[in-house]
Short mmCIF file of C-alpha atoms in Angstrom, two decimals:
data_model
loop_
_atom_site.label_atom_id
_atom_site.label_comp_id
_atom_site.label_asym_id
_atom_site.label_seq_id
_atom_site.Cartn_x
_atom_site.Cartn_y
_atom_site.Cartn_z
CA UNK F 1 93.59 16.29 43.39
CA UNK F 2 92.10 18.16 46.92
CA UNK F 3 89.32 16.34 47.03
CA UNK F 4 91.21 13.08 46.71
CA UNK F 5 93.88 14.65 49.55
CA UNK F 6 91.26 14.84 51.56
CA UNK F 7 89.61 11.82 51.81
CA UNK F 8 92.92 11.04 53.72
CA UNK F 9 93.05 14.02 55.84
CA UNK F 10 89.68 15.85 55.96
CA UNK F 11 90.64 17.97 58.28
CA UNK F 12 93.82 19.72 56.76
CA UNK F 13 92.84 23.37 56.62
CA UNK F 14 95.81 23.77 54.40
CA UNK F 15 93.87 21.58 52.06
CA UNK F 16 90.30 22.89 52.32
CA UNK F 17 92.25 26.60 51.56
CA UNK F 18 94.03 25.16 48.35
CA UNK F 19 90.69 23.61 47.20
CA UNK F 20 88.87 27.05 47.89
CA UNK F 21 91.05 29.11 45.65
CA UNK F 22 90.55 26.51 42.96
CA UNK F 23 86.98 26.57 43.23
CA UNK F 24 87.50 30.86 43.31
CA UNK F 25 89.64 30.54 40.10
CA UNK F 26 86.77 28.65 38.80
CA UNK F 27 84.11 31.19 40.52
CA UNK F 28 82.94 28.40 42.25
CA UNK F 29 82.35 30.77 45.08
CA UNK F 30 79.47 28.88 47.02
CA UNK F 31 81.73 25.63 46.89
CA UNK F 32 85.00 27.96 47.86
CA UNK F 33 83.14 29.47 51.29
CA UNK F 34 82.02 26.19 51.89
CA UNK F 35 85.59 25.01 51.71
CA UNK F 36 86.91 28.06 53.44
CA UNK F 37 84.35 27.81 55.97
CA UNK F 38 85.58 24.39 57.13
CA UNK F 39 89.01 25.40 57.21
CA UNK F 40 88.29 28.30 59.53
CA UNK F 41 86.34 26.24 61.57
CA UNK F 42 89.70 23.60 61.69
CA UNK F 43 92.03 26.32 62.47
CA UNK F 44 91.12 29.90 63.34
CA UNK F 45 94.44 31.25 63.26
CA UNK F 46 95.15 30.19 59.69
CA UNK F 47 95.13 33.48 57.94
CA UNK F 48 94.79 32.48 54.30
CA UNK F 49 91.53 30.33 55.75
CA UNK F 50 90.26 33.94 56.58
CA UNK F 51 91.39 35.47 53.44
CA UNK F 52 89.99 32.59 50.75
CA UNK F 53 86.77 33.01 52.74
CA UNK F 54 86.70 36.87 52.20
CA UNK F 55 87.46 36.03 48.10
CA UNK F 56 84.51 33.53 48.15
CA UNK F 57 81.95 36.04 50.09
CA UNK F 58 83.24 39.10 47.81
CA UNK F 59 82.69 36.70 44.76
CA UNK F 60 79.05 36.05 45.78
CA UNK F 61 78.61 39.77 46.41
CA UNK F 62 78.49 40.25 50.17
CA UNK F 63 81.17 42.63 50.59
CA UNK F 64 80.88 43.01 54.47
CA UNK F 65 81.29 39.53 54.97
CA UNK F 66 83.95 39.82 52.97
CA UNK F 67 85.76 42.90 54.18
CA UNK F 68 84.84 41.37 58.02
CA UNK F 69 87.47 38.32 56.76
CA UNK F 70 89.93 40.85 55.20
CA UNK F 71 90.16 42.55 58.41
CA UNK F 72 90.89 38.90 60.57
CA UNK F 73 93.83 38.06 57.55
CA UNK F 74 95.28 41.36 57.37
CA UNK F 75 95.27 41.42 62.05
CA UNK F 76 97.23 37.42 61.84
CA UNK F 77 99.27 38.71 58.84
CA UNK F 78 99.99 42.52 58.87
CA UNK F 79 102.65 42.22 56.32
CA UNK F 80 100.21 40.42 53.73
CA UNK F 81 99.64 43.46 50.99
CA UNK F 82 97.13 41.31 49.41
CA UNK F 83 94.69 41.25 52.35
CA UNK F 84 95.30 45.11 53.29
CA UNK F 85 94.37 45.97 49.45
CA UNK F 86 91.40 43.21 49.70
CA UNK F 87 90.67 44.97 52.98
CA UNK F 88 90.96 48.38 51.34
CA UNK F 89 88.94 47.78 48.09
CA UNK F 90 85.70 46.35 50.65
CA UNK F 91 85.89 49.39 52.35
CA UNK F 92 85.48 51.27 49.62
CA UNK F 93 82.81 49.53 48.34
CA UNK F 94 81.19 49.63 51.57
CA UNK F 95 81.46 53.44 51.70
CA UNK F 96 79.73 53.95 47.96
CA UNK F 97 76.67 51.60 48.78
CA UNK F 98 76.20 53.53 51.69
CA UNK F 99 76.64 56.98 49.91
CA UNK F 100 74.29 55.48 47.11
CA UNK F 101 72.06 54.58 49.74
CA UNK F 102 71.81 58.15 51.48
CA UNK F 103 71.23 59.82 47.94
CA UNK F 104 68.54 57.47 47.00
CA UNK F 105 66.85 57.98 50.58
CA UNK F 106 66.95 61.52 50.01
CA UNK F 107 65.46 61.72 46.42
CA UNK F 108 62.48 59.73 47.96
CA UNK F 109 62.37 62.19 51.25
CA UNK F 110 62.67 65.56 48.95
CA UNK F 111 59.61 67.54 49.69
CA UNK F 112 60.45 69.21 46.39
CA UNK F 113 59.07 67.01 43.82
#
């Protein structure tokens, strides 16, 4: 149905947005940021464009792209929960790899073992 929409109006970021969170639903993530990529390129200020892009980089497993787009949704819509606890949940996981990270750099630095 998006994909026939917009043959008529390629460049309706409302559009490119819906068919991203089909292709999330789907975890057709590389199609969805390609999709949400567009749209944010269309229009900057659209706020799901940013958020759909942050599902689609979170689905492919890079979380600071994805917190990066949580943080542009949640500044153009502070009220939008769902992009705060997006936001929230990529900062978290930020914060563990990089704990993870500092443990395994000092098991390898140890001069104990």
């Amino acid at each position: 149905v998006y994909t026939e929409a917009l043959k008529e109006s390629p460049r309706s970021a409302v559009l490119l947005c819906n068919r991203a969170l089909a292709h999330c639903r789907m975890e057709n993530y590389g199609l969805a940021l390609e999709d949400s990529d567009r749209c944010v390129a269309i229009d900057d200020g659209f706020a799901k464009g940013h958020y759909r892009r942050g599902m689609a980089t979170l689905g492919l497993g890079r979380v600071k792209e994805a917190l990066r787009d949580f943080k542009v949704a949640s500044q153009l819509r502070p009220g939008d929960r769902d992009a705060l606890d997006k936001l929230r949940h990529c900062e978290a996981i930020v914060r563990r790899q990089a704990f993870e990270a500092a443990i395994r750099q000092d098991e390898v630095a140890s001069p104990f073992e």
